[in-house]
Short mmCIF file of C-alpha atoms in Angstrom, two decimals:
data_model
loop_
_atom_site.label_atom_id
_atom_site.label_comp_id
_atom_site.label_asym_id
_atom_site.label_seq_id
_atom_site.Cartn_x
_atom_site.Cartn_y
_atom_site.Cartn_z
CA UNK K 1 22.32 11.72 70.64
CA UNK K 2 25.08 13.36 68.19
CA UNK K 3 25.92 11.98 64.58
CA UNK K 4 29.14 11.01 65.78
CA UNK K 5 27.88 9.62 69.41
CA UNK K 6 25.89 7.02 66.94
CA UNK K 7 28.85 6.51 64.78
CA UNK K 8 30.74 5.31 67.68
CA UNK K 9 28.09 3.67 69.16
CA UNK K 10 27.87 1.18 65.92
CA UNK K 11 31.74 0.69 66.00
CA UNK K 12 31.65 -0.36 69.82
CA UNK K 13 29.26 -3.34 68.98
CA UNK K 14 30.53 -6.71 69.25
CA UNK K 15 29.28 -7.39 64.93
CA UNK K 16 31.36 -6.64 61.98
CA UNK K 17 31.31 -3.55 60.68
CA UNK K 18 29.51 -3.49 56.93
CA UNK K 19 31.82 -2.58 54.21
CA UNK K 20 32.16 0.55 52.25
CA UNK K 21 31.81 0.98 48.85
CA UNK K 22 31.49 4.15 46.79
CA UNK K 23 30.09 6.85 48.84
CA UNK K 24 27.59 4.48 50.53
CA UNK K 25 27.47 2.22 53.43
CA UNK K 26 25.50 -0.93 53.03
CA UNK K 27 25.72 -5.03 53.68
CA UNK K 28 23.89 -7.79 51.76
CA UNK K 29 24.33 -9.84 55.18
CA UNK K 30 21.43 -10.20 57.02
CA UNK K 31 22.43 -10.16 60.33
CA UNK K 32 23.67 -6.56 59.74
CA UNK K 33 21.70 -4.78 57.79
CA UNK K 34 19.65 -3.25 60.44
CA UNK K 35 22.73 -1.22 61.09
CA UNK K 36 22.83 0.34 58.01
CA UNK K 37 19.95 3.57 58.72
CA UNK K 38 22.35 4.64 61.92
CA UNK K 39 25.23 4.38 59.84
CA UNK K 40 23.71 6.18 57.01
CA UNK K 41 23.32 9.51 59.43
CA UNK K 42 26.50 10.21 59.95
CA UNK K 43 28.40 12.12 57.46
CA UNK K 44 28.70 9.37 54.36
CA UNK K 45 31.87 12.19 52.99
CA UNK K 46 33.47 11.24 56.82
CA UNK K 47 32.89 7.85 56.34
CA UNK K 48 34.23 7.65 53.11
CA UNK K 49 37.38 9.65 54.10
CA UNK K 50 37.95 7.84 57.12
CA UNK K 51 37.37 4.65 55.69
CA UNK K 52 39.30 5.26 52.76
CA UNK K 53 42.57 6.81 54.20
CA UNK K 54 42.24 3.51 57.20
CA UNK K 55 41.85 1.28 54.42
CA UNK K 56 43.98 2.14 52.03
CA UNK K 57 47.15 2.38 54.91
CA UNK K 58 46.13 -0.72 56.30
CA UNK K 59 45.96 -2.45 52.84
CA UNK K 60 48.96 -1.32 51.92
CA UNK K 61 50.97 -2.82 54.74
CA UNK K 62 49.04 -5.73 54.72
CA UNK K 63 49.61 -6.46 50.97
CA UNK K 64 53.64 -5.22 51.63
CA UNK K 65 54.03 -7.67 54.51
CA UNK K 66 52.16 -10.59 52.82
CA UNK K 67 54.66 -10.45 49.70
CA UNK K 68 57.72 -10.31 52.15
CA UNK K 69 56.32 -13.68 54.04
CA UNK K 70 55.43 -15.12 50.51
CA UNK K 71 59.03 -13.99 49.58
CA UNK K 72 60.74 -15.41 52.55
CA UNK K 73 58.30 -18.61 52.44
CA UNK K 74 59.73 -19.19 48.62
CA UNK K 75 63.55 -18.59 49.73
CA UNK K 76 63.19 -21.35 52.50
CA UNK K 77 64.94 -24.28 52.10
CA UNK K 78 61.46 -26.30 51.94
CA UNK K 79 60.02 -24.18 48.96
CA UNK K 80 63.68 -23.91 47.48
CA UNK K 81 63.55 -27.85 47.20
CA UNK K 82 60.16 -27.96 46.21
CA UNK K 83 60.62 -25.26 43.10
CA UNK K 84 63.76 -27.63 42.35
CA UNK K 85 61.29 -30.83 42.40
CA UNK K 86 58.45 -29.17 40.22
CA UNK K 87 61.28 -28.52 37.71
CA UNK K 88 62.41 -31.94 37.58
CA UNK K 89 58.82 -32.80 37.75
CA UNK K 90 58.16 -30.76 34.38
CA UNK K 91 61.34 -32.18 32.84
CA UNK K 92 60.33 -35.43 33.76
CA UNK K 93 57.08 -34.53 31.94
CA UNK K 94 58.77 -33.46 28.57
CA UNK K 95 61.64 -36.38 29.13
CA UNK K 96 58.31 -38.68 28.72
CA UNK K 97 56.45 -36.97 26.43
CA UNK K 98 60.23 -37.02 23.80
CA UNK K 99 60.18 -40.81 24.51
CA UNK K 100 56.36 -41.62 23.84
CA UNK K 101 56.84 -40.02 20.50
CA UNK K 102 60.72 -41.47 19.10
CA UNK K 103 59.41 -44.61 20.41
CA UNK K 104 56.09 -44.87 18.88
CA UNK K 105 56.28 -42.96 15.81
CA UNK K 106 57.42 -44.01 12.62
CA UNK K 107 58.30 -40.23 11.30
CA UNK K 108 60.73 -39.18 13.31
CA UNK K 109 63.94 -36.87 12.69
CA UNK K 110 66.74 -37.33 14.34
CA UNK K 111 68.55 -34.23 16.11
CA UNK K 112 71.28 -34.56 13.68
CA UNK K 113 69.10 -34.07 11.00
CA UNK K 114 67.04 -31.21 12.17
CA UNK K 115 70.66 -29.55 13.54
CA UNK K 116 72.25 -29.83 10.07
CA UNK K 117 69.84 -29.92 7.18
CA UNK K 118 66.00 -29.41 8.73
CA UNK K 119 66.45 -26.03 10.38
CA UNK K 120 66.84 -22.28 8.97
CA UNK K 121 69.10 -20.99 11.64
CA UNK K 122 68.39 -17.36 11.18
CA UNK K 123 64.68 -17.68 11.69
CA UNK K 124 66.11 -18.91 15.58
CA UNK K 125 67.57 -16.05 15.62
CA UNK K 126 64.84 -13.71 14.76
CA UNK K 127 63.18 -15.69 17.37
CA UNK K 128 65.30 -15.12 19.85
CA UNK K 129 65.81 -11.07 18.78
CA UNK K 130 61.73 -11.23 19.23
CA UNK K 131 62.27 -13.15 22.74
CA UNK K 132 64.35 -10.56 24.51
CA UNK K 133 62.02 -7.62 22.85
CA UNK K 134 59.24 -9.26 24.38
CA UNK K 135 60.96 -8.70 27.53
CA UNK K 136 61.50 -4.79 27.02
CA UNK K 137 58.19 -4.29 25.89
CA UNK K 138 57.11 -5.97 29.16
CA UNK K 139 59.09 -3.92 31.23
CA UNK K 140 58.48 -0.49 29.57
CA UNK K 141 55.33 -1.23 31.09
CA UNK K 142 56.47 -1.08 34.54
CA UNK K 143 58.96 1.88 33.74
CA UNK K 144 55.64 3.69 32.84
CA UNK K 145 54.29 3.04 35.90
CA UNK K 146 56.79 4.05 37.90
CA UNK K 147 57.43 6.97 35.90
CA UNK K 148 53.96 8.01 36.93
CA UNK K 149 54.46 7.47 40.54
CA UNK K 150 57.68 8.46 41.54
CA UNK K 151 58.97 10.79 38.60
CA UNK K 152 62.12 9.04 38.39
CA UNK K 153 63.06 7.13 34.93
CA UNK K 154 64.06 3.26 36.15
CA UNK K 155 64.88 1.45 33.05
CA UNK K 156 66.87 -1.13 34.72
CA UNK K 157 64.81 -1.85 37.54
CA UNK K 158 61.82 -2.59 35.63
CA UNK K 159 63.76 -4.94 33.13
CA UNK K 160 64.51 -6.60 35.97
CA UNK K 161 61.85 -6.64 38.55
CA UNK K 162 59.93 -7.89 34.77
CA UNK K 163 62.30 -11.21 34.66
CA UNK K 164 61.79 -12.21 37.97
CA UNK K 165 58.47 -11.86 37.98
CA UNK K 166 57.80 -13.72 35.05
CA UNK K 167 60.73 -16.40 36.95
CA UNK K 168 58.69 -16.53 40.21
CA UNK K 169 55.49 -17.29 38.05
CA UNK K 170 57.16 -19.72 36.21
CA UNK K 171 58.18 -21.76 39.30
CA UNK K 172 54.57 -21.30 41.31
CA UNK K 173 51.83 -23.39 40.80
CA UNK K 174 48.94 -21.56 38.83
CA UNK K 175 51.52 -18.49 38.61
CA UNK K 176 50.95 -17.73 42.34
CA UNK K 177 54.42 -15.92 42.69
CA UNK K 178 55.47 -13.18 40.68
CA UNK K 179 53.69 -10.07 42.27
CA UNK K 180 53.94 -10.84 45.46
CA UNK K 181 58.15 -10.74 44.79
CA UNK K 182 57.49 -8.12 42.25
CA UNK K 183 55.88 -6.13 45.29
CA UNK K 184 59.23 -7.24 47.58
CA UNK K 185 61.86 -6.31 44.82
CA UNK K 186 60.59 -3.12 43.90
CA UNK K 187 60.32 -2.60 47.80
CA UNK K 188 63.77 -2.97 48.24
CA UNK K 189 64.91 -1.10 45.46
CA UNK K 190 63.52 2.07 46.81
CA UNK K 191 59.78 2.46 46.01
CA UNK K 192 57.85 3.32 48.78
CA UNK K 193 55.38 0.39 50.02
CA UNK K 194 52.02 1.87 48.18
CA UNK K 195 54.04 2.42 45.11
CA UNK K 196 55.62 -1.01 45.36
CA UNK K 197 51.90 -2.60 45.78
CA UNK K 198 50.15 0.03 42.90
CA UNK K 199 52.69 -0.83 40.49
CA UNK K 200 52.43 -4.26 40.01
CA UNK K 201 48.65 -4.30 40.60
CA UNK K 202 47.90 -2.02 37.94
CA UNK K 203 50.22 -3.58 35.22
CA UNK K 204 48.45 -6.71 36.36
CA UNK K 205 44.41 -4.66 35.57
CA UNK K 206 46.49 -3.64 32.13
CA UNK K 207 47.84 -7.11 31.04
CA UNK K 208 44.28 -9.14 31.95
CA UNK K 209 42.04 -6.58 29.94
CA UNK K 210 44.37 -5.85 27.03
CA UNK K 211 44.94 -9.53 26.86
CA UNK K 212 41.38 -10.79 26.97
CA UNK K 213 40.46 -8.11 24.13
CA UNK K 214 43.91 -9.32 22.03
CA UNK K 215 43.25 -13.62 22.47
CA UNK K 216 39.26 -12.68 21.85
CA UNK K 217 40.27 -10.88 18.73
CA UNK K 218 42.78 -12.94 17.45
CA UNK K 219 40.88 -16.16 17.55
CA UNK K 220 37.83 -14.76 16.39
CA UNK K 221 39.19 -14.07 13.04
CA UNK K 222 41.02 -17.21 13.15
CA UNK K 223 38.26 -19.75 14.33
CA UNK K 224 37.80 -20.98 10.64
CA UNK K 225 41.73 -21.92 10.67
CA UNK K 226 41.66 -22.84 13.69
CA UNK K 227 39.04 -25.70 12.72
CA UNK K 228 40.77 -26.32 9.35
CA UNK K 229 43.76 -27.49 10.50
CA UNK K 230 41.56 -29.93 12.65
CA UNK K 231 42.98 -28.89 16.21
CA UNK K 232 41.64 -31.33 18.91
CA UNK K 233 38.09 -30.23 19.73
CA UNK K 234 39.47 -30.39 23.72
CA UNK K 235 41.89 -27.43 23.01
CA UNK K 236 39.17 -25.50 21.28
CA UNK K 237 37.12 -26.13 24.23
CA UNK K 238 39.47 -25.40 26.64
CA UNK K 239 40.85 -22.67 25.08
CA UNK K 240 37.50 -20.87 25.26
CA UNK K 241 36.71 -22.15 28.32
CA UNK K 242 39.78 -20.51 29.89
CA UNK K 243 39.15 -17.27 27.69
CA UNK K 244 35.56 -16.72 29.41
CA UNK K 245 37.19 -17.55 32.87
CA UNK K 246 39.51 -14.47 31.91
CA UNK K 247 36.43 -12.47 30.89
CA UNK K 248 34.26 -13.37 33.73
CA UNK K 249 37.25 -12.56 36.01
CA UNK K 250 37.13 -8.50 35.14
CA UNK K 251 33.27 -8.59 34.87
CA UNK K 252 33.31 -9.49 38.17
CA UNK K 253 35.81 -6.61 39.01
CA UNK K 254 33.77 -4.58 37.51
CA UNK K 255 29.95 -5.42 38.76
CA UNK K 256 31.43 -5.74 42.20
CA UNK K 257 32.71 -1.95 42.38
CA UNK K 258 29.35 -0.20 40.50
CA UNK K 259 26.57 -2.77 42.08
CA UNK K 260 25.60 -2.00 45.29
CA UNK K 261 23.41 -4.41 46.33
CA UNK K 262 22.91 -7.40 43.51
CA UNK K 263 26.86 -8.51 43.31
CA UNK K 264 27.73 -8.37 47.06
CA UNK K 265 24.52 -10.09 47.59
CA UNK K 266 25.42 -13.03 44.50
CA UNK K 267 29.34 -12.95 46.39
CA UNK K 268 28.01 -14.00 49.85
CA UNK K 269 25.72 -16.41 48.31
CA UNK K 270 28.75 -17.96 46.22
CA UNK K 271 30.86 -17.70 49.54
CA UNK K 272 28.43 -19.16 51.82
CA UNK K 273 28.04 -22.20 49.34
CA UNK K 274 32.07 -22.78 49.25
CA UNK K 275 31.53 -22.93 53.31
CA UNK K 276 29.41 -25.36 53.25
CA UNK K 277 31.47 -27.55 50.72
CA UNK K 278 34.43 -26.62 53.12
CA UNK K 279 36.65 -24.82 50.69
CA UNK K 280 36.79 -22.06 53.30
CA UNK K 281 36.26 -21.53 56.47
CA UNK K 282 35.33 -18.02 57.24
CA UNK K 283 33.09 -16.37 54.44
CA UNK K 284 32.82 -13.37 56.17
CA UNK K 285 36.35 -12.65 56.70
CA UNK K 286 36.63 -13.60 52.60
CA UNK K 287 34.26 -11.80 51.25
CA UNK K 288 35.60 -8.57 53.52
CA UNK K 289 39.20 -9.17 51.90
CA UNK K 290 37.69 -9.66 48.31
CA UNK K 291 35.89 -6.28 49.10
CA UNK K 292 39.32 -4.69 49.72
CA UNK K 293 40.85 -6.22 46.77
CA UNK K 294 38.49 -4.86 44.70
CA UNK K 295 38.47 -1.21 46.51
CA UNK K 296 42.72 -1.07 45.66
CA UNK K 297 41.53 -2.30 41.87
CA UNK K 298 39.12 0.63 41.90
CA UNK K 299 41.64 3.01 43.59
CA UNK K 300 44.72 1.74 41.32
CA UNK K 301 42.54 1.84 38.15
CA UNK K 302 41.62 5.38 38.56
CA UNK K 303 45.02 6.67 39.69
CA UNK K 304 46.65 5.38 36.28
CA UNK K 305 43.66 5.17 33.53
CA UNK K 306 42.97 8.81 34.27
CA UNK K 307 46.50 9.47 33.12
CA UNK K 308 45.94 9.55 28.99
CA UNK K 309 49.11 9.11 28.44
CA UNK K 310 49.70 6.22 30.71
CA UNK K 311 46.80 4.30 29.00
CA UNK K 312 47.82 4.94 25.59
CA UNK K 313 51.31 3.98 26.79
CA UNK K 314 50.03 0.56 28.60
CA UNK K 315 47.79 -0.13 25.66
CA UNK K 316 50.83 -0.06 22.81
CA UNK K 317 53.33 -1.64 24.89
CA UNK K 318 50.71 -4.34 25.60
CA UNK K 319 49.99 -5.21 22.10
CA UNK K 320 53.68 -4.88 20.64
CA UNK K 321 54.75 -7.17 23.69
CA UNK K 322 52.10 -10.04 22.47
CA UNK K 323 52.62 -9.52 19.36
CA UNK K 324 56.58 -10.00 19.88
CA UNK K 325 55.99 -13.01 21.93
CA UNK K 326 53.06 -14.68 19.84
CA UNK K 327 55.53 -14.25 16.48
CA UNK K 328 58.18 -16.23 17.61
CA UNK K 329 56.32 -19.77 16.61
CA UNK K 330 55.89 -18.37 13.32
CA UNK K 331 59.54 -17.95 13.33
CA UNK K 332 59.98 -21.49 14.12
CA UNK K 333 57.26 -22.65 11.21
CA UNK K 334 59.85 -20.65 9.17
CA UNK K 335 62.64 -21.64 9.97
CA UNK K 336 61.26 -25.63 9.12
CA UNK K 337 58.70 -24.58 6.36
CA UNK K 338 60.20 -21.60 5.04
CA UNK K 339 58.59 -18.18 5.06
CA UNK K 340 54.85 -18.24 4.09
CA UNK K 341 52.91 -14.29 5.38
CA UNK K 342 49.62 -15.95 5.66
CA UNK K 343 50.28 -18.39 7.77
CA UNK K 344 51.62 -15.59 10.97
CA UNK K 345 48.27 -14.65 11.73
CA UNK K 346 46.81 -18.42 11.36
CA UNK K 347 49.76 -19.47 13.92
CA UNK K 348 49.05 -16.56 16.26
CA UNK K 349 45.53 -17.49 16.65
CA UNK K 350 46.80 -21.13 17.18
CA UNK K 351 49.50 -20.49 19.86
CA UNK K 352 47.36 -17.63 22.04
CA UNK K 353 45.19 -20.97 22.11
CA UNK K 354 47.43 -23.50 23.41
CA UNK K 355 48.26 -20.53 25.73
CA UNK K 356 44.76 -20.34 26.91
CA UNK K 357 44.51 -24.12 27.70
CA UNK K 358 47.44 -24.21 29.21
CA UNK K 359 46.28 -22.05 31.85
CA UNK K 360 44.39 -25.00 32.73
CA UNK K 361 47.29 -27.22 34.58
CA UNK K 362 48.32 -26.16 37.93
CA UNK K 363 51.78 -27.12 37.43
CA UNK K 364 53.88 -24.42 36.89
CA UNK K 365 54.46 -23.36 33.43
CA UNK K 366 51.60 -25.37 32.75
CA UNK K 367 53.47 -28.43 32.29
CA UNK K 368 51.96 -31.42 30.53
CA UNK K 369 49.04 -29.69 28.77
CA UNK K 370 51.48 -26.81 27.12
CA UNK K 371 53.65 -29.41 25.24
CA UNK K 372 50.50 -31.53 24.41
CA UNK K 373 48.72 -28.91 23.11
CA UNK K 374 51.94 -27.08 21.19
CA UNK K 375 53.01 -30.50 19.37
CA UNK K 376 49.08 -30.87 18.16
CA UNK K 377 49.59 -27.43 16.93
CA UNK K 378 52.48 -27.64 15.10
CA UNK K 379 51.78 -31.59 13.80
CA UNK K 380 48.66 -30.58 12.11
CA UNK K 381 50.39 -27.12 10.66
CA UNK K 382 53.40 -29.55 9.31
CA UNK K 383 50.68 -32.26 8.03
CA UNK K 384 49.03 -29.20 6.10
CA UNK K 385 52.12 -28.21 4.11
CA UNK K 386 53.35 -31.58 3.24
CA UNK K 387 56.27 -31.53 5.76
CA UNK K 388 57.36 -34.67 8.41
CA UNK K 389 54.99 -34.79 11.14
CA UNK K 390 57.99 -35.66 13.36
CA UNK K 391 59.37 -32.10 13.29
CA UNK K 392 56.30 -31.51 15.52
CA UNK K 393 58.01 -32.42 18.41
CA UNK K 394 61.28 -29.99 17.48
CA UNK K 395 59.25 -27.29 16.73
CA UNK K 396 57.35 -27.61 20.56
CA UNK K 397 60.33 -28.26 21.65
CA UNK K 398 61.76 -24.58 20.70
CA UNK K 399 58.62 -22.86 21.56
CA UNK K 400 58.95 -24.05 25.13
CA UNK K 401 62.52 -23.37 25.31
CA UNK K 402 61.30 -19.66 24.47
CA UNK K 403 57.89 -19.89 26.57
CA UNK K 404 59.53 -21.63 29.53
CA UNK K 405 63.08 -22.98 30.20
CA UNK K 406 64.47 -19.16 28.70
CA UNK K 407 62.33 -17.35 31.60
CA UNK K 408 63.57 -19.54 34.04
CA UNK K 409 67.50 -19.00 32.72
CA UNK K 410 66.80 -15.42 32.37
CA UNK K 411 65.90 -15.21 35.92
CA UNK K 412 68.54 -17.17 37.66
CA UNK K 413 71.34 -14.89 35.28
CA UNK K 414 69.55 -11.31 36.47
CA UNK K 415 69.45 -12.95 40.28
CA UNK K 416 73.21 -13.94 40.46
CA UNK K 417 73.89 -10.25 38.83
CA UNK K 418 71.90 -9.14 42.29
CA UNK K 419 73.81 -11.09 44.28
CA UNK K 420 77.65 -10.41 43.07
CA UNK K 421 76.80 -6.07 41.59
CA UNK K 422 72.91 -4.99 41.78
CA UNK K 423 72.55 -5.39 45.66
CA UNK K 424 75.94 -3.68 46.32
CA UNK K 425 75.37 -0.81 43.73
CA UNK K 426 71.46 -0.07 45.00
CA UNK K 427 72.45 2.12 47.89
CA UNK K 428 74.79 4.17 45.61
CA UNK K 429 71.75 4.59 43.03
CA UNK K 430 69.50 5.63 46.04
CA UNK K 431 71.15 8.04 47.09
CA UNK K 432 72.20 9.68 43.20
CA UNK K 433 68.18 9.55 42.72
CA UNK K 434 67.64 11.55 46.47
CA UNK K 435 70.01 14.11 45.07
CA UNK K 436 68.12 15.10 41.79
#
């Protein structure tokens, strides 16, 4: 019998094929592993190029039609209301949390106050400078990307494809929406579908690593503050808590694309468990799709980190974009404290650890824990200074107007520009990028 009489032999049989990773054919499931010495004498270069050329197609228009039905799914009239209730829901939240503290509080400042005598208005304004660079810096990103990709300098498509992401995340429980309608948006605009799915996957690989090594750096140094200004043990806690969650997340990335045997094996194992406790249904078919996932992470990974230039890009863009965002509570502490140098590092350790425990709350924006944890922050930073604990709530007030509610104006003003100029002039830009 011929190497590729066996091959076909295998891929007529009523079991699942075994997955491929790296040059080698293998599964940690039982049932199949006797296939794995026929599979092994075909050609393992034919398998990997068939495999890989199949895979990577097939992924691609998977992952391209699964944003456009999680795109059209969020522009329904059922998700439209349901966005609308979660931000009532997370006003509601704040609307309570306002009225807990004027009405059982005896330090409180009255808007009038804090308008006219409490606040340095120019330090708002820094803040808001250091908002909207935040967003550049976030979107030079992207422009890298597709610079890489395509060749073509987009400026203005990866401002905006960058706000309504970060709107579509902002809206979504757990932050469930962004890429896919990044992946839709940049779609439309012209990128071709395994650009459209690359581009937003890798900037995703670049933002989780470079911000896991940024929060772990920043409160490292800062876990004496952090303890000095007596922060509620449960944010410490679930700030690191949600910081090794992060960590374990790429570790897992990464074991499951070297191992070939140990990780796929401790995968089924975990999968086969969340069977049995019914939190899915099929762990074959999930542990084949995690396997895929993790094959476009490999593929995406190599395709941009190879690039040096790329990288070094990614890396600085990263770290001026947190550091833009992270500075703008220290612009509100000085705009109520006045302007004190030590204490930006102290309140960037502070804030990237409410940011960490607010990753906690499913709500979108992370409603309920963010504003708990912010006003701690900030009460406690006031207390330490000799200022009114009641300008706590102010100060989270701003931060979240920044964090939050800004994002979600930002998005709705770039998606009415689409609707009255950007969708009319797209076709014209199209076809003036065609011609270069």
């Amino acid at each position: 019998m011929s190497e590729n009489s066996k091959y076909k032999e295998v891929q007529n049989d009523k079991l699942k094929p075994c997955i491929y990773i790296k040059y080698r054919a293998f599964s940690p499931l039982k049932e199949n592993f006797k296939y794995y010495k026929s599979l092994s004498t075909y050609s393992t270069k034919q398998i990997e190029a068939e495999t890989k050329n199949a895979t990577n197609e097939e992924m691609t228009q998977k992952v391209l039609a699964g944003s456009n039905t999680a795109v059209t799914k969020q522009r329904s009239k059922k998700k439209r209301w349901l966005s609308f209730g979660f931000l009532i829901l997370n006003l509601i939240i704040l609307a309570v949390i306002l009225w807990y503290q004027f009405s059982h509080s005896n330090d409180n400042v009255s808007f009038e106050q804090l308008f006219f005598t409490e606040l340095n208005w120019w330090w708002i304004l820094v803040a808001l400078v250091l908002f909207f660079l935040a967003q550049v810096f976030d979107s030079m990103r992207i422009w890298v990307l597709i610079k890489r990709s395509t060749g073509q300098s987009r400026p203005w498509l990866s401002f905006k494809a960058t706000v309504t992401q970060r709107f579509y995340d902002s809206i979504t429980p757990l932050a469930t929406g962004g890429q896919p309608f990044e992946i839709f948006y940049l779609n439309k605009r012209g990128l071709s579908a395994s650009t459209a799915t690359s581009v937003p996957l890798a900037k995703y690989i670049f933002s989780q690593t470079f911000f896991v090594a940024f929060a772990f750096v920043v409160i490292l140094f800062n876990a004496t503050n952090i303890i000095n200004l007596q922060i509620s043990p449960v944010i410490i806690t679930m700030c690191w808590i949600g910081l090794s969650l992060n960590v374990l997340l790429i570790l897992s990335i990464i074991l499951l694309s070297v191992s070939k045997k140990i990780a796929p094996s401790i995968m089924v194992g975990l999968l086969k468990l969340c069977k049995k406790l019914h939190f899915i249904k099929d762990y074959r078919r999930t542990y084949a799709k995690i396997m895929h996932i993790v094959r476009e992470y490999i593929t995406t990974s190599r395709k941009f980190f190879s690039t040096p230039w790329v990288f070094i890009s990614e890396l600085l863009f990263s770290l001026f974009q947190n550091l833009t965002y992270f500075t703008i509570p220290f612009c509100i502490y000085t705009a109520i404290c006045g302007f004190h140098a030590e204490m930006w590092f102290q309140l960037l350790g502070v804030m990237v650890a409410c940011d960490l425990t607010a990753g906690f709350m499913p709500l979108p924006g992370g409603s309920g824990v963010a504003e708990l944890s912010t006003k701690s922050a900030f009460t406690n930073l006031f207390l330490a200074v000799g200022v009114s604990s009641g300008l706590g709530i102010w100060a989270m007030l701003l931060w979240r107007i920044f964090s939050y509610y800004g994002v979600l104006l930002e998005g709705v003003l770039v998606m009415f520009y689409d609707y009255l100029i950007g969708n009319k002039k797209i076709e014209k830009t199209l076809a003036r990028l065609r011609a270069k």
